[in-house]
mmCIF file of C-alpha atoms in Angstrom:
data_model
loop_
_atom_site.group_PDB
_atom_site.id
_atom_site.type_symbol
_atom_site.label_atom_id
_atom_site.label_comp_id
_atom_site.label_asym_id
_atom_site.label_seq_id
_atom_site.Cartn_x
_atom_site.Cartn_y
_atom_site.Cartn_z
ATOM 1 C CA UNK A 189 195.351 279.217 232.009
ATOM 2 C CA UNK A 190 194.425 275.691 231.270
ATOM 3 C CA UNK A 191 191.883 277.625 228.463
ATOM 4 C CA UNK A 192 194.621 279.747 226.951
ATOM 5 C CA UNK A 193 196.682 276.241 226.685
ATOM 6 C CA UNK A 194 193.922 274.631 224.900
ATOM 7 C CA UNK A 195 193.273 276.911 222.783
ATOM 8 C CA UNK A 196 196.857 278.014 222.077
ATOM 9 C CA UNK A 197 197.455 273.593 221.382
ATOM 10 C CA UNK A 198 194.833 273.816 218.412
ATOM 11 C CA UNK A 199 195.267 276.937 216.551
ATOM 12 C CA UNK A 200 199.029 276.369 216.455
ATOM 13 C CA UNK A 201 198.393 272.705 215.492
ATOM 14 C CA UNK A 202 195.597 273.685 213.086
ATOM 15 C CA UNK A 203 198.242 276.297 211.224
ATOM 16 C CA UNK A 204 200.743 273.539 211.092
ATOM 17 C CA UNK A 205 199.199 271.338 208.928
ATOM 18 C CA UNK A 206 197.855 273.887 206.700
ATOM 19 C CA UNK A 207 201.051 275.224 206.384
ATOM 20 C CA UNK A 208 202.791 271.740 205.573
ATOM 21 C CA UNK A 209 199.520 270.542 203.543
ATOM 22 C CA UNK A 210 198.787 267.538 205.462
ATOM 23 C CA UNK A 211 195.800 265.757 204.439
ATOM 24 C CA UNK A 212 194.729 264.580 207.778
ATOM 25 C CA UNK A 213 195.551 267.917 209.628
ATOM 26 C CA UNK A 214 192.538 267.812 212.262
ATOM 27 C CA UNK A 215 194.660 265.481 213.797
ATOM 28 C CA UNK A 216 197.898 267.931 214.643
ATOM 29 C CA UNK A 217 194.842 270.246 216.083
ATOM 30 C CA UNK A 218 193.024 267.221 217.798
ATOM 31 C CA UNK A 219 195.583 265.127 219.739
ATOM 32 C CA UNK A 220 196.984 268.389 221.964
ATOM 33 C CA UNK A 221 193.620 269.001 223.503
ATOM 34 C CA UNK A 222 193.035 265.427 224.030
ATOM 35 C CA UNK A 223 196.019 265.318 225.835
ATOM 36 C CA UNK A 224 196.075 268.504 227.865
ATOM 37 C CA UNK A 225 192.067 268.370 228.650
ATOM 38 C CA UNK A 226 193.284 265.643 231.192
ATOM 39 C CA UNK A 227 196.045 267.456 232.880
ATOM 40 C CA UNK A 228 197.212 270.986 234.556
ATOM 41 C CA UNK A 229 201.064 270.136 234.306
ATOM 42 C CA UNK A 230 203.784 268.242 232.381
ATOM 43 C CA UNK A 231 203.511 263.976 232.483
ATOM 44 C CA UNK A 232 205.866 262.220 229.951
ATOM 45 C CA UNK A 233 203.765 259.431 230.490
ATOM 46 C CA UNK A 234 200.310 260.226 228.805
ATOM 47 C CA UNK A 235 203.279 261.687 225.154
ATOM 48 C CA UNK A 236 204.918 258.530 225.623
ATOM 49 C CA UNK A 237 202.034 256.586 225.216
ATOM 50 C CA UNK A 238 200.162 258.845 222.257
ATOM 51 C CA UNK A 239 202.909 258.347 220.693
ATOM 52 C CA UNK A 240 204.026 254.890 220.939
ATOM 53 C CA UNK A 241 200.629 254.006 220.561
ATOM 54 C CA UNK A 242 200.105 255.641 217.604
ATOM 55 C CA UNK A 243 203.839 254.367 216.078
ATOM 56 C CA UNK A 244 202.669 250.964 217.095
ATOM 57 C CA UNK A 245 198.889 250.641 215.649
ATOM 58 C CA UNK A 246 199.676 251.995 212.457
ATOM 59 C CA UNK A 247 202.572 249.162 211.604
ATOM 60 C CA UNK A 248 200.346 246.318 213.235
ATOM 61 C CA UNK A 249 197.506 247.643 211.093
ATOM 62 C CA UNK A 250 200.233 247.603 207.675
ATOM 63 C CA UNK A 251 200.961 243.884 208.695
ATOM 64 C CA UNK A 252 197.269 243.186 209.496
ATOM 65 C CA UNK A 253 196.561 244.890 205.986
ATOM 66 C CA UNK A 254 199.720 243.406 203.694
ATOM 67 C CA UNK A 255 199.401 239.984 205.136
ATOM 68 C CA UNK A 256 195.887 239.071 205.247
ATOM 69 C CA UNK A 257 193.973 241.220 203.009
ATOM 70 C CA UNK A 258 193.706 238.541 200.668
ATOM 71 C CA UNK A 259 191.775 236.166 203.264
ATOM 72 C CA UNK A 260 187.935 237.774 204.955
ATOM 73 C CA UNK A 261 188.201 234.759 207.202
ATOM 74 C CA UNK A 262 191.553 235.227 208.782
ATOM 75 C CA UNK A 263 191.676 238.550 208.285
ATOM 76 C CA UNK A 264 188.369 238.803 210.896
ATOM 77 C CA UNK A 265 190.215 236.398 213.093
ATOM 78 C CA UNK A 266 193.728 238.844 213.032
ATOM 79 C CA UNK A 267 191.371 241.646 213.982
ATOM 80 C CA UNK A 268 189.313 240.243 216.411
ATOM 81 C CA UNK A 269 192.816 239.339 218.092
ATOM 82 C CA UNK A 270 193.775 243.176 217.328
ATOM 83 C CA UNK A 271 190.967 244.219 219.026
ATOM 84 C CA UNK A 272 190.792 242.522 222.172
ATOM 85 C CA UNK A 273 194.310 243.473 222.853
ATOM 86 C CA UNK A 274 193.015 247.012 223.116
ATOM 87 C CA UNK A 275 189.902 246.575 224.927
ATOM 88 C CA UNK A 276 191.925 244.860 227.458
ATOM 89 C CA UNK A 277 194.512 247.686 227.296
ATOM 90 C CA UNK A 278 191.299 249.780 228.143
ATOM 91 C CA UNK A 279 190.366 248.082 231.298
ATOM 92 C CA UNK A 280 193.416 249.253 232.849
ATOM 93 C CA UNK A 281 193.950 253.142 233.611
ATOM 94 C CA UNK A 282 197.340 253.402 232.707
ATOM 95 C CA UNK A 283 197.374 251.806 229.865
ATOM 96 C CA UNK A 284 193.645 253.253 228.510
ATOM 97 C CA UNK A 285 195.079 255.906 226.354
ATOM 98 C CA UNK A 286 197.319 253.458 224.589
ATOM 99 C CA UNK A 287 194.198 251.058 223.649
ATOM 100 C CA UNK A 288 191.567 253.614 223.127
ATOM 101 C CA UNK A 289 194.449 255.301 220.559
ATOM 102 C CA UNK A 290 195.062 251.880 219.087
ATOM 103 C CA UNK A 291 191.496 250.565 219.050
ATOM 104 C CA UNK A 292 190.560 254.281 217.467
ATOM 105 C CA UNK A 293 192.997 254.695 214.719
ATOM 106 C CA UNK A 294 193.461 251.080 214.361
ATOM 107 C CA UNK A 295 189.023 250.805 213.611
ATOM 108 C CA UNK A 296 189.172 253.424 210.739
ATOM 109 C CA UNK A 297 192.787 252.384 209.397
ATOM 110 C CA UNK A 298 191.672 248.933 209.036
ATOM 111 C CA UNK A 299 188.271 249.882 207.546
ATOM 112 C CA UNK A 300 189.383 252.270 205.241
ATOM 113 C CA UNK A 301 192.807 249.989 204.087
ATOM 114 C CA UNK A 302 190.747 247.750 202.370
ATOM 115 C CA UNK A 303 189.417 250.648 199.865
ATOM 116 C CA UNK A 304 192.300 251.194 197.174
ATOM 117 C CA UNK A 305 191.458 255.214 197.315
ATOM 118 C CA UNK A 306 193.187 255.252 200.219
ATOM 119 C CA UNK A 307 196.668 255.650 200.809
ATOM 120 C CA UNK A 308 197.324 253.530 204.430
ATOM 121 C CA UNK A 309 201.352 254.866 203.869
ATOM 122 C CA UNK A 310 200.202 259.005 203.750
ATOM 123 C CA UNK A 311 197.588 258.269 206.436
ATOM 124 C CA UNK A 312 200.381 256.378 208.862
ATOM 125 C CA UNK A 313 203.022 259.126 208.037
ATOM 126 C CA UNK A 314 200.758 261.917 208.601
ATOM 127 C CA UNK A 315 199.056 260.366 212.112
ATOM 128 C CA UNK A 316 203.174 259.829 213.129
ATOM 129 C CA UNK A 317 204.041 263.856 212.132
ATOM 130 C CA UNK A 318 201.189 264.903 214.093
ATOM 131 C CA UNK A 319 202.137 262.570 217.028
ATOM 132 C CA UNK A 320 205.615 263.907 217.170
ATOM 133 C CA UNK A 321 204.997 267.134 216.699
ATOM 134 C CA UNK A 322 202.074 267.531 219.089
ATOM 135 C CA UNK A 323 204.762 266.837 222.115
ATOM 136 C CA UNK A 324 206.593 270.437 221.708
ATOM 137 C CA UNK A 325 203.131 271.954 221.302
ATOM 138 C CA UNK A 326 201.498 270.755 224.441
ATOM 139 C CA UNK A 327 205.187 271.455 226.271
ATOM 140 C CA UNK A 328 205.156 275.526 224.551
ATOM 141 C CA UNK A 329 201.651 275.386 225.985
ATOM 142 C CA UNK A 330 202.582 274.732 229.556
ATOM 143 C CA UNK A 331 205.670 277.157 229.338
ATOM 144 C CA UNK A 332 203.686 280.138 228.013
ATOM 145 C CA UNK A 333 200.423 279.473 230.139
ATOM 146 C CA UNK A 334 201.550 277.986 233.053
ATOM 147 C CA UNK A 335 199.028 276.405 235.686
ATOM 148 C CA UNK A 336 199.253 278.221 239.083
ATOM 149 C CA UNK A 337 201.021 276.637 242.034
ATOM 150 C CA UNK A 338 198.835 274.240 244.109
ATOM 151 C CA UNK A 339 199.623 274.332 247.840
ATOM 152 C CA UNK A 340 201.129 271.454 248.407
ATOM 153 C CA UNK A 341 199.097 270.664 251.505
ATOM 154 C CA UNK A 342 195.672 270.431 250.032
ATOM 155 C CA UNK A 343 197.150 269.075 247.461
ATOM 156 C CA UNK A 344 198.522 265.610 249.327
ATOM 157 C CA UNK A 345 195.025 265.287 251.443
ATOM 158 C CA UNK A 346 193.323 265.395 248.196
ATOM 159 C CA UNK A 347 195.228 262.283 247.254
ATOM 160 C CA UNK A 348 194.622 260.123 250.137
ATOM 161 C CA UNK A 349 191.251 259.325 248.653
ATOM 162 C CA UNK A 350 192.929 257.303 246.200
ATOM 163 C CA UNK A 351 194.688 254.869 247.985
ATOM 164 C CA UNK A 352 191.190 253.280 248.701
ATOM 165 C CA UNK A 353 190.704 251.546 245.461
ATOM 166 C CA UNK A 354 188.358 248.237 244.699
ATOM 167 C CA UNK A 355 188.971 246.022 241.624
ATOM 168 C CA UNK A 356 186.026 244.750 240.446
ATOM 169 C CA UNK A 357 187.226 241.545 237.970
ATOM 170 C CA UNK A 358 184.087 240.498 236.511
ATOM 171 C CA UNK A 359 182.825 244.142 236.044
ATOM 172 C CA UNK A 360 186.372 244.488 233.889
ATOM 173 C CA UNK A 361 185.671 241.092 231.907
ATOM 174 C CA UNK A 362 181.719 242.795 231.079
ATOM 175 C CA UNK A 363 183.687 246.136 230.018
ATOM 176 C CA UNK A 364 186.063 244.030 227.900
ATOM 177 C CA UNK A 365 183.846 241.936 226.177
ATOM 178 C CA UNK A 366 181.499 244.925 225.930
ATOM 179 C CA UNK A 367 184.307 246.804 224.005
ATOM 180 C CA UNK A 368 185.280 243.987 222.109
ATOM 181 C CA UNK A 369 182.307 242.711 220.638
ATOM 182 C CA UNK A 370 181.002 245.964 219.547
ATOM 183 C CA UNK A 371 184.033 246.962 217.732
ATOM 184 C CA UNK A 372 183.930 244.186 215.984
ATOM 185 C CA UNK A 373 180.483 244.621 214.905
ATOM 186 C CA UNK A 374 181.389 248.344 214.043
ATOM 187 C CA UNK A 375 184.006 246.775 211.601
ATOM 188 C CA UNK A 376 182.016 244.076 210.349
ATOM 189 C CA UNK A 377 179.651 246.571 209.363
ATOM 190 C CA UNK A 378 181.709 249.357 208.080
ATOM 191 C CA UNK A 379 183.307 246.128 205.900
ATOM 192 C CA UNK A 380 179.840 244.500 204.223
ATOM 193 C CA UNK A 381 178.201 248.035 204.142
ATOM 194 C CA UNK A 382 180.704 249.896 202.189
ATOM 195 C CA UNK A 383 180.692 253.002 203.815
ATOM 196 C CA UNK A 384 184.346 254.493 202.756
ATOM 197 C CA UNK A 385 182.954 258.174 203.247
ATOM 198 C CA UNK A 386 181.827 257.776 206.894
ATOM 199 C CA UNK A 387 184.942 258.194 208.905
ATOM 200 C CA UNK A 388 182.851 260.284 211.285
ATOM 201 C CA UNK A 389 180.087 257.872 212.214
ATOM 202 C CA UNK A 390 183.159 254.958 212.710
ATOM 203 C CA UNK A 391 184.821 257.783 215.044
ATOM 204 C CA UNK A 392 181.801 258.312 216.909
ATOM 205 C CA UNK A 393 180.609 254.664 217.389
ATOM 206 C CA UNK A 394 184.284 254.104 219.261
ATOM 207 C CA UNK A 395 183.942 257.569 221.044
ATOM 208 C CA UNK A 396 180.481 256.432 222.605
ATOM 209 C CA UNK A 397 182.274 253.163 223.600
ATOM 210 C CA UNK A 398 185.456 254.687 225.252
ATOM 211 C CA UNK A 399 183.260 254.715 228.874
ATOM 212 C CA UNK A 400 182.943 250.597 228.464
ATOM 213 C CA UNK A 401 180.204 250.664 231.003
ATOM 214 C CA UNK A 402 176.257 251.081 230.106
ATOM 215 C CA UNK A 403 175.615 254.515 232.471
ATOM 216 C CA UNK A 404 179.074 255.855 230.891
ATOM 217 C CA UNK A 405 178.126 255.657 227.165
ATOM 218 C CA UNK A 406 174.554 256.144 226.813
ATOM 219 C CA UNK A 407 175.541 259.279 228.596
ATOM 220 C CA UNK A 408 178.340 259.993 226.218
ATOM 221 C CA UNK A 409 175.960 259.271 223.103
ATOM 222 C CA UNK A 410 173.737 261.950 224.452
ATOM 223 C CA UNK A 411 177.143 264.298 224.840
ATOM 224 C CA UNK A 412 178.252 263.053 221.365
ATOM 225 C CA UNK A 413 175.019 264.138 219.822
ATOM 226 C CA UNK A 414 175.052 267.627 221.462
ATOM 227 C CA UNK A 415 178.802 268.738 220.825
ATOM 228 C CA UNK A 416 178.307 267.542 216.964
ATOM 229 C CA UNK A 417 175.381 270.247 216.822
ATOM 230 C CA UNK A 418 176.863 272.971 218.005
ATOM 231 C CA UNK A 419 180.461 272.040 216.193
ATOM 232 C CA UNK A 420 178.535 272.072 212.968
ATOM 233 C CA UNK A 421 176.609 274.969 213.581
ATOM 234 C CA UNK A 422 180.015 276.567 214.403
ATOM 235 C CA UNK A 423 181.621 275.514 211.132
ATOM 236 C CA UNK A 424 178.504 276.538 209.013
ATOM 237 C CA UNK A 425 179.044 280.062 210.384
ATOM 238 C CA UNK A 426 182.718 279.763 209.744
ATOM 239 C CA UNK A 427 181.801 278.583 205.803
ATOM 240 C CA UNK A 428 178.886 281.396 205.391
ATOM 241 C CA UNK A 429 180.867 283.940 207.200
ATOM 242 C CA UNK A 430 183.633 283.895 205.404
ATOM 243 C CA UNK A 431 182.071 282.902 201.907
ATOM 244 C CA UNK A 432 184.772 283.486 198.750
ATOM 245 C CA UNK A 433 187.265 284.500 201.393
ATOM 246 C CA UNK A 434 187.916 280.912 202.594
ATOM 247 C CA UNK A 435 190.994 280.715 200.326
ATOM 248 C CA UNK A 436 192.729 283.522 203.014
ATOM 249 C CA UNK A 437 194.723 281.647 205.559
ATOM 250 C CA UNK A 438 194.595 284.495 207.670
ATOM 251 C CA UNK A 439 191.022 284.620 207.747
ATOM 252 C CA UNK A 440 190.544 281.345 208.282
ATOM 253 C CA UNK A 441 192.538 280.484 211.148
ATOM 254 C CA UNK A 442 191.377 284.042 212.947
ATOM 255 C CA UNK A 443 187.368 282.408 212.428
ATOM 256 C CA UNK A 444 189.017 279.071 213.992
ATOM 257 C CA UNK A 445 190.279 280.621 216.284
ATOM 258 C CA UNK A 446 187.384 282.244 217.890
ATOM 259 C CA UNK A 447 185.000 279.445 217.500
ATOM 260 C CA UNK A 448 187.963 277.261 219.113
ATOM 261 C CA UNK A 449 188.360 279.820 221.989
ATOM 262 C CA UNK A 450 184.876 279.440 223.127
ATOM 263 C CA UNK A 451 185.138 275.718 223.216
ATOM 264 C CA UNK A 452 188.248 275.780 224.953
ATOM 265 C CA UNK A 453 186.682 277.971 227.754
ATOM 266 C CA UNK A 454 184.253 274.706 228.336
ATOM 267 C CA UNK A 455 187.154 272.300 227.690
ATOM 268 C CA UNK A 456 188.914 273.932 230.921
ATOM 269 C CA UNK A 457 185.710 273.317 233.065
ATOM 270 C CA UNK A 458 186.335 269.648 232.959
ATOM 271 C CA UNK A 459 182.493 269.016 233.480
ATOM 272 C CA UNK A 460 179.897 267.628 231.230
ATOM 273 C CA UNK A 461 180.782 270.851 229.060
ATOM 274 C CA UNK A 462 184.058 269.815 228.797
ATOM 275 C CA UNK A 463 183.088 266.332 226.593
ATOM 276 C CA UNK A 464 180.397 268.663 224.614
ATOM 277 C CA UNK A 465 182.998 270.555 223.961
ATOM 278 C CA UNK A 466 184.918 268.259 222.765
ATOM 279 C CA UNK A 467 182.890 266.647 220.208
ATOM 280 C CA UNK A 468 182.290 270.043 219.026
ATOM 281 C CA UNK A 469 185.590 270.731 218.456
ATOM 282 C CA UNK A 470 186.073 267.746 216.225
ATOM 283 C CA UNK A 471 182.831 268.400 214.718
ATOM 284 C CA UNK A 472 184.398 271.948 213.911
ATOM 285 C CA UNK A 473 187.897 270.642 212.496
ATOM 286 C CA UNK A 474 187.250 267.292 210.835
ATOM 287 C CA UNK A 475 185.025 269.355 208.443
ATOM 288 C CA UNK A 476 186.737 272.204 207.466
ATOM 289 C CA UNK A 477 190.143 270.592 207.136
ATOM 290 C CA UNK A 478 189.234 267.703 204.643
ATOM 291 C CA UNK A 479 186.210 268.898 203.213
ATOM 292 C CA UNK A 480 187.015 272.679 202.754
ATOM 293 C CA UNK A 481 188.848 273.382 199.324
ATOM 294 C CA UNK A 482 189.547 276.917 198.618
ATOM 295 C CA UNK A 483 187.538 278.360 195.232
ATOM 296 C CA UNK A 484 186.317 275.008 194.459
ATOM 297 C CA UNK A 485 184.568 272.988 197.022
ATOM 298 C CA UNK A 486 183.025 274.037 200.431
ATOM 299 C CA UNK A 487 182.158 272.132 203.674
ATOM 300 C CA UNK A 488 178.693 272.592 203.699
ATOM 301 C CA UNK A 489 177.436 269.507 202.567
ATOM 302 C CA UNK A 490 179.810 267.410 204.605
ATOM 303 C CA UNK A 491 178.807 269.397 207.565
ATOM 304 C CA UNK A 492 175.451 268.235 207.437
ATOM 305 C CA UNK A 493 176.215 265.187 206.102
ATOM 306 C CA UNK A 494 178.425 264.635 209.328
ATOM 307 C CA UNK A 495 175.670 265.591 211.540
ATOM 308 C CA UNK A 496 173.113 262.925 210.195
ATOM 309 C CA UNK A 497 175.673 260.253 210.083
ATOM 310 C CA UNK A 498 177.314 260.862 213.471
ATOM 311 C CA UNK A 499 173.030 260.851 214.979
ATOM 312 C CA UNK A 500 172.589 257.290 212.996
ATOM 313 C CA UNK A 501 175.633 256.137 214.266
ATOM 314 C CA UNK A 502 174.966 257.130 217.711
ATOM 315 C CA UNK A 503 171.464 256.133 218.323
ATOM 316 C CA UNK A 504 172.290 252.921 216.723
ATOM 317 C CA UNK A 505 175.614 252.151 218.883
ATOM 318 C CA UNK A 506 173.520 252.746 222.002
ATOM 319 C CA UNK A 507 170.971 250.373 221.316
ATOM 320 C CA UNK A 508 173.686 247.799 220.608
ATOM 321 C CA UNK A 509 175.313 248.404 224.147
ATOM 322 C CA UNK A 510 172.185 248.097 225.885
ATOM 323 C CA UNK A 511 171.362 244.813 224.424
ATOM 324 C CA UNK A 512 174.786 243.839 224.530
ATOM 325 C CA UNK A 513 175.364 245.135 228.101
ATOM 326 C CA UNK A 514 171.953 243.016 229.650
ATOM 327 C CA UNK A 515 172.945 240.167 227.219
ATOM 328 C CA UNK A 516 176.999 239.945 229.171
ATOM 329 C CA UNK A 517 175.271 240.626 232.960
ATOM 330 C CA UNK A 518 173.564 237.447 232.545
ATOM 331 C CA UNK A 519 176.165 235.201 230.725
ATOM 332 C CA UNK A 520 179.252 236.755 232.435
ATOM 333 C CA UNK A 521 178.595 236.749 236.751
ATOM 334 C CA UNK A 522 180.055 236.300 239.864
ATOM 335 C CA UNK A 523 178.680 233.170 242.087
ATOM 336 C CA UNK A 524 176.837 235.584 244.737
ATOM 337 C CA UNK A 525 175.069 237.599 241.164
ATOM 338 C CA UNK A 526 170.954 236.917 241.036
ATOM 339 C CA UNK A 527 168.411 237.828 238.641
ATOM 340 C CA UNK A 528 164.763 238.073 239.060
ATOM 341 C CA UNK A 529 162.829 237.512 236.143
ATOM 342 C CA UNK A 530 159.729 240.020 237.706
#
């Protein structure tokens, strides 16, 4: 059920904003699976904070944008400050979607704000629509394909693990500062290099940090790299397949739809498949729903384009953590921490 649910969240969200036009409709298709991947059954908590979150870090980003545009120097200060409030948001479970939304959308809304193509008011409204609207999509999801009942039994002694739990403090300042510093370098960056048309690699660089450890994103680099591939590849067939039919709607969502199905099937594994599968996915929709214009431009160019950039970005990123990383183990340490220099 949990793959009928996924898939069912991005179709319908997928024919929603081509229906309504919006021009950042990967999102309505996006956010669903994101938040069902992580749950069989109904939590107000994880839709209250998607969309709070994403309420909240689109006005801080208008008064970030309106108030010190004018200034580079306090303008890196206000978003160093933006920054570290999500990272630290990050460090604590239930509040990590909040920051990794804010610290996500709040990355490529800063970065692309200071462009004057781009409209910061359609991009805000659009990310709120698909917000709101992703709520009664996830909850038609878990009314039409319900999850089967658990016995309640092995349910509770599966819990009891969890009330075992160490804190480790200094291993949360590392992940902070880890997250922190590397953002910033990823807008510092995006800002001197004047990259306005690579949304993807900024995405990707923040996707590769959600883990916040070493292990966690050199692993998810490797994961990142994969799922792009075989999203691509997907969305090449979907442009060649359908060729001067890709102005039918129809068509279009049907060829979505069975590239999305077979995605979903890994999504619902919740294994190492699961994260290919979801940087396929967005390697299947980003494309095809900003790129794609009917009878006058295709995808295929941004597809590969996407690929190349998202591999740069990657490879890069993880070289950055794993200086980073081994330069923050030695500066930041408990008392009892030693380092041999063999």
């Amino acid at each position: 059920m949990k793959t009928m649910r996924l898939w069912f969240g991005c179709v319908v969200g997928l024919a929603i904003s081509m229906i309504f036009g919006w021009s950042y409709g990967f999102f309505i298709a996006l956010l669903p699976i994101n938040i069902m991947m992580n749950s069989d059954s109904w939590h107000w908590n994880s839709y209250v904070q998607l969309v709070i979150g994403v309420v909240w870090v689109t006005l801080e980003v208008s008064f970030i944008h309106g108030f010190f545009q004018s200034s580079p120097l306090l303008l890196t200060i206000v978003v160093g400050i933006f920054f570290l409030e999500k990272c630290i948001a990050m460090s604590n479970k239930n509040s990590y979607l909040f920051g990794f939304i804010g610290l996500l959308v709040g990355s490529i809304a800063l970065n692309f704000a200071s462009y004057s193509s781009f409209d910061l008011e359609d991009f805000s409204i659009t990310l709120w629509c698909s917000a709101i609207v992703a709520v009664p999509i996830c909850a038609l999801a878990y009314y039409f394909f319900p999850e089967p009942s658990v016995d309640p039994i092995i349910d509770a002694t599966s819990d009891t693990t969890n009330n075992v739990q160490r804190y480790d403090h200094i291993g949360m300042i590392r992940q902070t500062a880890l997250g922190w510093i590397i953002a910033m370098l990823a807008f510092l960056v995006f800002q001197f290099g004047d990259l306005n048309d690579s949304l993807s690699a900024q995405a990707s660089i923040l996707i590769v940090l959600s883990p916040m450890t070493l292990i966690g994103s050199l692993a998810a680099s490797k994961i990142r790299i994969i799922g792009t591939f075989l999203g691509c590849l997907a969305g090449l067939c979907i442009q060649i397949g359908l060729y001067s039919w890709s102005d039918n709607g129809i068509l279009f969502i049907m060829a979505y739809a069975i590239a999305a199905g077979f995605f979903c099937s890994w999504l619902a594994l919740g294994t190492i498949k699961s994260s290919i599968a979801f940087s396929a996915m967005s390697a299947l929709t980003v494309p095809l729903t900003t790129s794609l214009i009917p009878d006058q431009k295709d995808a295929v160019f941004a597809i590969f384009y996407r690929f190349s950039s998202i591999l740069v970005a990657v490879i890069l990123t993880s070289m950055a953590i794993w200086i980073i990383h081994h330069f923050l183990v030695r500066v930041i340490k408990s008392p009892n921490e030693h380092f041999s220099h063999s």
